[in-house]
Short mmCIF file of C-alpha atoms and ligand atoms in Angstrom, two decimals:
data_model
loop_
_atom_site.label_atom_id
_atom_site.label_comp_id
_atom_site.label_asym_id
_atom_site.label_seq_id
_atom_site.Cartn_x
_atom_site.Cartn_y
_atom_site.Cartn_z
CA MET V 1 59.77 -86.58 148.33
CA LYS V 2 63.57 -88.02 148.47
CA ALA V 3 65.00 -86.61 145.19
CA LEU V 4 68.45 -86.41 146.03
CA ILE V 5 70.76 -88.67 144.15
CA VAL V 6 74.64 -88.55 144.41
CA CYS V 7 76.16 -90.18 141.59
CA PHE V 8 80.05 -90.20 141.16
CA GLY V 9 79.87 -86.72 142.57
CA ILE V 10 77.01 -85.21 140.66
CA ALA V 11 74.45 -84.37 143.21
CA VAL V 12 71.13 -84.14 141.35
CA ILE V 13 68.58 -82.58 143.55
CA SER V 14 64.99 -81.38 142.54
CA SER V 15 63.78 -78.67 143.01
CA TYR V 16 61.54 -79.53 145.51
CA ALA V 17 63.36 -81.44 147.69
CA THR V 18 66.11 -78.69 149.22
CA SER V 19 65.52 -79.99 152.78
CA GLU V 20 66.08 -83.58 152.42
CA ALA V 21 69.26 -86.14 152.91
CA GLN V 22 72.19 -84.15 151.99
CA SER V 23 73.92 -87.76 150.48
CA GLN V 24 72.67 -90.72 149.83
CA VAL V 25 74.79 -92.87 147.68
CA ALA V 26 72.80 -95.43 144.90
CA PRO V 27 74.45 -98.59 143.99
CA HIS V 28 76.71 -98.18 141.23
CA LYS V 29 74.88 -99.43 138.09
CA GLU V 30 71.49 -97.77 139.10
CA GLU V 31 73.37 -94.29 139.31
CA ILE V 32 74.36 -94.96 135.56
CA PHE V 33 71.01 -95.79 134.71
CA VAL V 34 69.47 -93.14 136.32
CA ILE V 35 71.86 -90.51 134.75
CA ALA V 36 71.77 -91.73 131.30
CA ASP V 37 67.89 -91.88 131.61
CA LEU V 38 67.95 -88.40 132.81
CA LEU V 39 69.99 -86.94 129.84
CA GLY V 40 68.28 -89.05 127.46
CA VAL V 41 71.22 -90.90 126.17
CA PRO V 42 71.84 -94.74 125.89
CA LEU V 43 74.15 -96.57 128.45
CA SER V 44 76.33 -96.88 125.54
CA ASP V 45 77.36 -93.46 124.83
CA LYS V 46 81.05 -92.88 125.40
CA THR V 47 80.59 -89.26 126.24
CA LEU V 48 78.63 -90.47 129.45
CA GLY V 49 81.23 -92.63 130.77
CA HIS V 50 83.60 -89.53 130.44
CA PHE V 51 81.38 -87.09 131.58
CA LEU V 52 80.64 -89.59 134.79
CA GLU V 53 84.26 -89.73 135.36
CA PHE V 54 85.20 -86.18 134.99
CA THR V 55 82.29 -85.49 137.36
CA GLU V 56 83.80 -87.68 139.78
CA ARG V 57 87.28 -86.31 139.56
CA GLU V 58 86.52 -82.93 139.65
CA ASN V 59 83.81 -83.43 142.43
CA ARG V 60 81.48 -81.61 140.42
CA VAL V 61 78.24 -80.98 142.48
CA TYR V 62 75.17 -79.95 139.89
CA GLU V 63 72.41 -78.61 141.85
CA THR V 64 69.18 -79.38 139.49
CA VAL V 65 68.54 -81.62 136.98
CA GLU V 66 68.26 -78.97 134.35
CA GLU V 67 72.39 -77.80 135.32
CA VAL V 68 73.21 -81.59 134.80
CA LYS V 69 71.77 -81.67 131.73
CA PHE V 70 73.09 -78.33 130.57
CA ARG V 71 76.67 -79.34 131.97
CA PHE V 72 76.37 -82.31 129.98
CA ARG V 73 75.25 -80.73 126.88
CA VAL V 74 78.89 -78.16 127.09
CA PHE V 75 80.95 -81.15 128.19
CA ARG V 76 79.52 -82.87 124.53
CA ALA V 77 80.43 -79.96 122.69
CA ASN V 78 83.87 -79.53 124.25
CA MET V 79 84.99 -83.12 124.01
CA ILE V 80 84.09 -82.65 120.21
CA LYS V 81 86.60 -79.66 120.01
CA ALA V 82 89.10 -81.32 121.91
CA THR V 83 88.92 -84.59 120.00
CA TYR V 84 89.18 -82.12 116.93
CA LEU V 85 92.37 -80.28 118.31
CA ASN V 86 93.81 -83.89 118.85
CA GLU V 87 93.01 -85.07 115.09
CA THR V 88 94.63 -81.75 113.82
CA GLU V 89 97.68 -81.23 116.16
CA GLN V 90 100.71 -80.75 114.47
CA GLY V 91 102.80 -81.38 117.88
CA THR V 92 102.67 -84.20 119.97
CA ALA V 93 100.10 -82.28 122.79
CA THR V 94 96.91 -84.21 123.53
CA TYR V 95 93.72 -82.64 124.48
CA GLY V 96 90.57 -83.81 126.64
CA ALA V 97 88.85 -83.72 129.68
CA THR V 98 90.39 -80.90 131.98
CA MET V 99 88.69 -79.10 135.33
CA PHE V 100 87.44 -77.18 132.21
CA ALA V 101 86.03 -79.53 130.55
CA ASP V 102 82.26 -78.78 131.43
CA MET V 103 82.78 -74.99 131.41
CA THR V 104 81.14 -72.69 128.75
CA ARG V 105 83.58 -70.45 126.51
CA SER V 106 82.49 -67.27 128.74
CA GLU V 107 83.19 -69.00 132.05
CA PHE V 108 86.37 -70.05 130.90
CA GLN V 109 87.13 -66.64 130.07
CA ARG V 110 87.13 -66.01 133.91
CA HIS V 111 90.24 -67.83 134.30
CA LEU V 112 92.11 -65.77 132.20
CA GLY V 113 91.97 -61.55 131.81
CA LEU V 114 94.47 -60.54 129.48
CA VAL V 115 92.94 -57.33 128.24
CA MET V 116 94.90 -54.64 125.90
CA PRO V 117 94.09 -51.44 127.23
CA LYS V 118 92.31 -49.29 125.42
CA THR V 119 94.11 -46.10 125.73
CA PRO V 120 97.45 -46.52 125.74
CA PRO V 121 99.66 -46.87 128.87
CA VAL V 122 101.08 -43.42 130.46
CA LYS V 123 104.21 -44.30 128.64
CA GLU V 124 105.45 -46.47 125.35
CA ALA V 125 107.41 -49.60 126.21
CA LYS V 126 110.87 -49.24 125.19
CA PRO V 127 112.50 -51.66 122.92
CA ALA V 128 114.58 -54.44 124.74
CA VAL V 129 118.22 -54.61 124.33
CA ILE V 130 118.85 -58.32 123.07
CA PRO V 131 122.17 -59.51 124.64
CA GLN V 132 123.86 -60.96 121.52
CA ILE V 133 124.90 -64.53 123.13
CA ILE V 134 124.87 -68.17 121.40
CA LEU V 135 121.90 -69.66 122.74
CA PRO V 136 122.52 -72.99 124.60
CA ALA V 137 120.07 -75.83 122.91
CA GLU V 138 118.01 -75.71 125.96
CA TYR V 139 117.51 -73.59 128.87
CA ASP V 140 115.43 -73.49 132.20
CA TRP V 141 115.41 -71.48 134.71
CA ARG V 142 113.61 -73.27 137.07
CA THR V 143 116.97 -75.25 137.64
CA PHE V 144 118.58 -72.16 138.97
CA ASN V 145 115.91 -71.75 141.58
CA VAL V 146 114.46 -68.61 140.36
CA VAL V 147 110.85 -69.73 139.75
CA THR V 148 108.13 -69.63 142.50
CA PRO V 149 105.75 -72.81 142.41
CA VAL V 150 102.65 -73.03 140.10
CA LYS V 151 99.77 -70.54 141.52
CA ASN V 152 96.33 -70.33 141.07
CA GLN V 153 94.56 -67.49 139.85
CA GLY V 154 91.14 -69.28 140.61
CA GLN V 155 88.09 -67.48 138.91
CA CYS V 156 89.54 -64.24 138.66
CA GLY V 157 90.78 -62.49 135.72
CA SER V 158 94.14 -61.56 136.95
CA CYS V 159 96.15 -63.68 134.87
CA TRP V 160 97.76 -60.53 133.75
CA ALA V 161 98.97 -60.06 137.70
CA PHE V 162 100.73 -63.29 137.97
CA SER V 163 102.12 -63.17 134.75
CA VAL V 164 103.94 -59.71 135.91
CA THR V 165 104.81 -60.99 139.47
CA GLY V 166 106.69 -64.32 137.90
CA ASN V 167 108.60 -62.00 135.77
CA ILE V 168 109.35 -59.90 138.96
CA GLU V 169 110.23 -62.84 141.27
CA GLY V 170 112.30 -64.10 138.56
CA LEU V 171 114.26 -60.95 138.01
CA TYR V 172 114.56 -60.28 141.36
CA ALA V 173 115.68 -63.53 142.19
CA ILE V 174 118.49 -63.50 139.51
CA ALA V 175 119.83 -60.17 141.09
CA ASN V 176 119.77 -61.08 144.83
CA ASN V 177 120.37 -65.12 144.82
CA LYS V 178 117.06 -65.03 146.63
CA LEU V 179 113.85 -66.26 145.77
CA LEU V 180 110.51 -64.30 146.99
CA SER V 181 106.77 -64.66 145.98
CA PHE V 182 105.34 -61.64 145.13
CA SER V 183 101.93 -60.27 145.43
CA GLU V 184 98.89 -60.51 142.95
CA GLN V 185 96.10 -59.66 145.14
CA GLU V 186 98.11 -56.16 145.79
CA LEU V 187 97.84 -55.75 142.17
CA VAL V 188 93.99 -56.75 142.00
CA ASP V 189 93.21 -54.38 144.76
CA CYS V 190 95.89 -51.30 144.26
CA ASP V 191 96.53 -51.43 140.16
CA LYS V 192 93.95 -48.58 138.84
CA LEU V 193 95.29 -48.87 135.20
CA ASP V 194 94.10 -52.30 135.27
CA ASN V 195 90.86 -54.08 135.89
CA GLY V 196 91.60 -56.36 139.14
CA CYS V 197 89.55 -59.65 138.39
CA GLY V 198 88.09 -58.02 135.10
CA GLY V 199 91.47 -58.41 133.56
CA GLY V 200 95.04 -56.28 132.90
CA PHE V 201 97.88 -55.91 130.85
CA PHE V 202 102.10 -56.10 131.32
CA ASN V 203 102.87 -52.62 130.51
CA THR V 204 99.68 -50.87 132.61
CA ALA V 205 100.48 -53.46 135.61
CA PHE V 206 104.44 -52.41 135.14
CA GLU V 207 103.51 -48.84 135.13
CA ALA V 208 101.33 -49.12 138.04
CA ILE V 209 104.02 -50.80 140.27
CA GLU V 210 106.31 -47.92 139.25
CA LYS V 211 103.83 -45.56 141.10
CA LEU V 212 102.84 -47.97 143.75
CA GLY V 213 106.28 -48.21 145.04
CA GLY V 214 106.96 -51.78 144.55
CA LEU V 215 105.20 -54.99 145.22
CA GLU V 216 104.85 -56.76 149.08
CA THR V 217 105.18 -60.50 149.09
CA GLU V 218 102.74 -63.16 148.91
CA ASP V 219 102.88 -63.68 152.49
CA ASP V 220 102.23 -59.98 153.71
CA TYR V 221 99.12 -59.11 151.03
CA PRO V 222 98.28 -62.89 150.43
CA TYR V 223 96.05 -63.69 147.60
CA GLU V 224 92.14 -63.53 147.19
CA GLY V 225 90.62 -64.23 143.60
CA ARG V 226 88.32 -61.12 144.23
CA ASN V 227 88.82 -57.56 143.89
CA ASP V 228 89.03 -56.05 147.35
CA GLN V 229 90.18 -52.85 148.71
CA CYS V 230 93.83 -51.77 148.75
CA THR V 231 95.77 -52.43 151.69
CA LEU V 232 99.26 -51.86 150.44
CA ASN V 233 101.87 -51.28 153.21
CA LYS V 234 104.49 -49.36 151.70
CA SER V 235 107.27 -50.19 154.68
CA GLU V 236 106.42 -53.77 153.39
CA ILE V 237 107.12 -53.14 149.87
CA ARG V 238 110.33 -55.79 149.02
CA VAL V 239 111.08 -54.63 144.86
CA SER V 240 110.37 -52.16 142.97
CA VAL V 241 110.12 -51.49 139.01
CA ARG V 242 111.99 -48.45 137.58
CA ASP V 243 111.24 -49.29 133.77
CA TYR V 244 109.75 -52.27 131.44
CA VAL V 245 110.70 -52.80 127.87
CA ASN V 246 108.61 -54.51 124.80
CA ILE V 247 110.57 -57.55 123.78
CA THR V 248 110.62 -58.49 119.87
CA THR V 249 108.29 -60.71 118.09
CA ASP V 250 111.37 -62.55 117.04
CA GLU V 251 111.30 -65.88 119.09
CA THR V 252 115.32 -66.53 118.48
CA GLU V 253 115.69 -62.90 120.06
CA ILE V 254 113.09 -63.73 123.04
CA ALA V 255 115.08 -66.93 123.85
CA LYS V 256 118.13 -64.49 123.82
CA TYR V 257 116.76 -61.99 126.31
CA LEU V 258 115.40 -65.11 128.26
CA VAL V 259 119.04 -66.18 128.76
CA GLY V 260 120.54 -63.02 129.28
CA ASN V 261 117.81 -61.45 131.61
CA GLY V 262 115.31 -64.26 132.91
CA PRO V 263 111.65 -65.24 132.82
CA ILE V 264 109.73 -63.19 130.35
CA SER V 265 105.81 -62.08 130.53
CA ILE V 266 103.70 -63.54 127.29
CA GLY V 267 100.52 -63.12 126.01
CA ILE V 268 99.11 -66.23 124.60
CA ASN V 269 95.59 -66.91 123.01
CA ALA V 270 94.41 -69.83 125.41
CA ASN V 271 91.70 -71.58 123.18
CA ALA V 272 93.82 -74.71 123.14
CA MET V 273 94.71 -74.49 126.92
CA GLN V 274 91.45 -74.95 128.00
CA PHE V 275 91.87 -78.79 126.91
CA TYR V 276 95.38 -79.56 127.33
CA MET V 277 96.49 -82.44 128.86
CA GLY V 278 100.41 -82.22 127.94
CA GLY V 279 102.91 -82.70 125.10
CA VAL V 280 104.23 -80.08 122.73
CA SER V 281 101.34 -78.22 121.77
CA HIS V 282 101.04 -76.88 118.32
CA PRO V 283 97.49 -76.42 117.28
CA LEU V 284 96.52 -75.02 113.56
CA LYS V 285 96.42 -71.68 113.52
CA PHE V 286 92.68 -71.12 113.46
CA LEU V 287 92.21 -72.86 116.47
CA CYS V 288 94.05 -70.44 118.74
CA ASP V 289 94.12 -66.94 116.66
CA PRO V 290 97.23 -65.24 117.34
CA MET V 291 95.88 -61.81 116.54
CA ASN V 292 93.47 -62.61 119.63
CA LEU V 293 95.33 -62.69 123.07
CA ASP V 294 93.49 -63.53 125.94
CA HIS V 295 96.24 -65.00 128.63
CA GLY V 296 99.14 -63.76 130.40
CA VAL V 297 101.49 -65.92 131.46
CA LEU V 298 105.31 -66.89 131.98
CA ILE V 299 107.83 -68.18 129.83
CA VAL V 300 110.48 -69.84 132.13
CA GLY V 301 112.71 -71.73 129.27
CA TYR V 302 112.91 -73.85 126.16
CA GLY V 303 114.04 -76.97 124.71
CA VAL V 304 113.36 -79.39 121.98
CA HIS V 305 111.61 -82.59 122.12
CA ARG V 306 112.38 -85.73 119.97
CA THR V 307 109.47 -87.52 118.86
CA ARG V 308 109.43 -91.05 119.76
CA PHE V 309 109.13 -92.87 116.48
CA THR V 310 109.67 -90.55 113.67
CA HIS V 311 112.71 -88.77 115.35
CA LYS V 312 111.06 -85.40 114.59
CA LEU V 313 112.36 -82.27 115.97
CA LEU V 314 109.93 -80.27 118.31
CA PRO V 315 111.30 -77.01 119.47
CA TYR V 316 109.66 -75.87 122.23
CA TRP V 317 108.78 -73.15 125.20
CA LEU V 318 108.00 -73.86 128.59
CA ILE V 319 105.66 -71.91 129.82
CA LYS V 320 104.62 -71.48 133.37
CA ASN V 321 100.81 -70.96 133.80
CA SER V 322 98.96 -70.18 137.13
CA TRP V 323 96.04 -72.16 136.91
CA GLY V 324 97.32 -74.82 139.97
CA HIS V 325 99.37 -77.59 139.39
CA ARG V 326 96.77 -80.01 138.17
CA TRP V 327 96.60 -78.50 135.03
CA GLY V 328 98.71 -79.52 132.06
CA ASN V 329 102.17 -80.73 132.45
CA LYS V 330 102.20 -79.97 136.67
CA GLY V 331 101.00 -76.92 135.88
CA TYR V 332 103.33 -75.90 132.93
CA TYR V 333 102.41 -75.53 129.15
CA MET V 334 104.43 -76.71 126.42
CA ALA V 335 104.06 -74.85 123.32
CA TYR V 336 105.84 -74.91 119.62
CA ARG V 337 108.80 -72.32 119.63
CA GLY V 338 109.63 -70.63 116.33
CA ASP V 339 106.35 -70.19 114.42
CA GLY V 340 104.36 -67.47 116.66
CA THR V 341 102.00 -70.42 117.87
CA CYS V 342 99.11 -69.25 119.36
CA GLY V 343 100.50 -65.41 119.53
CA LEU V 344 102.96 -66.08 122.28
CA ASN V 345 105.51 -63.78 120.56
CA ARG V 346 103.41 -60.51 119.97
CA ALA V 347 103.27 -59.26 123.38
CA ALA V 348 106.40 -60.28 125.31
CA THR V 349 107.65 -58.13 127.93
CA SER V 350 109.60 -57.29 131.25
CA ALA V 351 110.14 -55.25 133.99
CA ILE V 352 113.58 -53.44 135.02
CA LEU V 353 114.25 -53.63 138.64
CA SER V 354 115.28 -50.57 140.35
C1 NAG Q 1 93.05 -87.35 122.44
O1 NAG Q 1 93.86 -88.14 122.91
C2 NAG Q 1 94.22 -88.86 123.95
C3 NAG Q 1 95.65 -89.62 123.90
O2 NAG Q 1 95.29 -90.46 122.80
C4 NAG Q 1 93.14 -89.45 124.76
O3 NAG Q 1 93.63 -89.49 126.16
C5 NAG Q 1 92.00 -88.30 124.80
O4 NAG Q 1 90.87 -88.69 125.21
C6 NAG Q 1 91.79 -87.68 123.48
N1 NAG Q 1 90.50 -86.86 123.73
C7 NAG Q 1 89.30 -86.85 123.40
C8 NAG Q 1 88.57 -85.57 123.98
O5 NAG Q 1 88.82 -88.09 123.00
C1 NAG Q 2 103.04 -51.91 157.89
O1 NAG Q 2 104.15 -52.91 158.29
C2 NAG Q 2 104.97 -52.81 159.48
C3 NAG Q 2 106.27 -53.14 158.92
O2 NAG Q 2 105.39 -54.87 159.16
C4 NAG Q 2 104.19 -53.01 160.43
O3 NAG Q 2 104.77 -52.56 161.41
C5 NAG Q 2 103.03 -51.69 160.38
O4 NAG Q 2 102.34 -52.03 161.91
C6 NAG Q 2 102.58 -51.73 159.05
N1 NAG Q 2 101.26 -51.00 159.08
C7 NAG Q 2 99.67 -51.11 158.90
C8 NAG Q 2 98.73 -49.76 158.79
O5 NAG Q 2 99.53 -52.35 158.95
C1 NAG Q 3 105.82 -53.62 120.96
O1 NAG Q 3 106.39 -52.37 120.18
C2 NAG Q 3 105.87 -52.55 118.75
C3 NAG Q 3 106.73 -51.54 117.89
O2 NAG Q 3 106.83 -50.56 118.36
C4 NAG Q 3 104.38 -52.39 118.72
O3 NAG Q 3 103.35 -52.41 117.88
C5 NAG Q 3 103.61 -53.16 120.14
O4 NAG Q 3 102.27 -53.33 120.21
C6 NAG Q 3 104.18 -52.95 121.55
N1 NAG Q 3 103.78 -53.91 122.55
C7 NAG Q 3 103.74 -54.08 123.80
C8 NAG Q 3 102.84 -55.36 124.07
O5 NAG Q 3 103.73 -52.87 124.01
#
């Protein structure tokens, strides 16, 4: 009754054999035969090889035969999307089997979490005052030590909290010459204007931080990646917010605000990000609808990339994400700058610290 096959990290456990041995590694070649047979695809199927590589790299464990079949179908459909993104890419980005490659759209959605509030926040955001400065050709706030290492929101729609702490960390470090990491979990648990792992938005989060009195540090209120009781300790608050501003949709002005003030919270459509492997991302508009912002991230800089052979100039934003450092470009996304790519210019927002 032994029906456990461990192949490249895919554990296929048939439903009647749950108490059997946990790991039996069959010879390499046989595994491929077994899996190909199980999935009903020829050994020459290219996607099969990619799928096995992917499951090994990501240590995927699928518990039933049905699950393996289902994940392979999802993977294949996703690789068709990624190939299409590759073929129609207007920048230099490539798309492929990221850690989200076997996830359906709705499963991937759990790693996002930007939700526009149904009722408007208590207060309208004031328009930002844009500093009248001459922009340098490139800028990167990381070189000023005001950006914390890339964090990971996990399977919790708390992107909005990470975007907001990133903005506040930057402003705090610039003002105080000291980089502190602030607590997303405090927002997930205590911000009642937003919906924890169910999603949130910047304006409401800043509003909530004003009400709560401020943020604790990451160490004092560590991340759990799930909704929990609020355990805010007011005597551990290290930073407070007095107001927030709505930055324009003009990307030159966004750059001026960035250089003059610090990293900026932005909304974006994350459709292409599910499969992003690196490069300057510039998908066709209909592949990442600018009117449908579903993810909150942080602009920390910008630059211009010169393509290798054609010497085409590609202006880009340097965007800190919250999916860990294994995703994208060491956790960062580079998106084309200047035409509202994936709606990234539509919800630029920043706190004003007390
Ligand atoms: C997209 O192109 C890159 C670079 O050529 C390649 O590594 C990747 O596998 C391609 N993606 C797919 C899904 O074929
Ligand atoms: C709140 O934080 C202060 C300072 O770290 C500590 O002394 C106090 O015990 C904490 N209170 C609670 C209820 O944990
Ligand atoms: C910013 O202000 C504009 C114009 O008042 C408004 O349409 C937009 O919804 C505001 N955006 C945010 C994120 O508050």
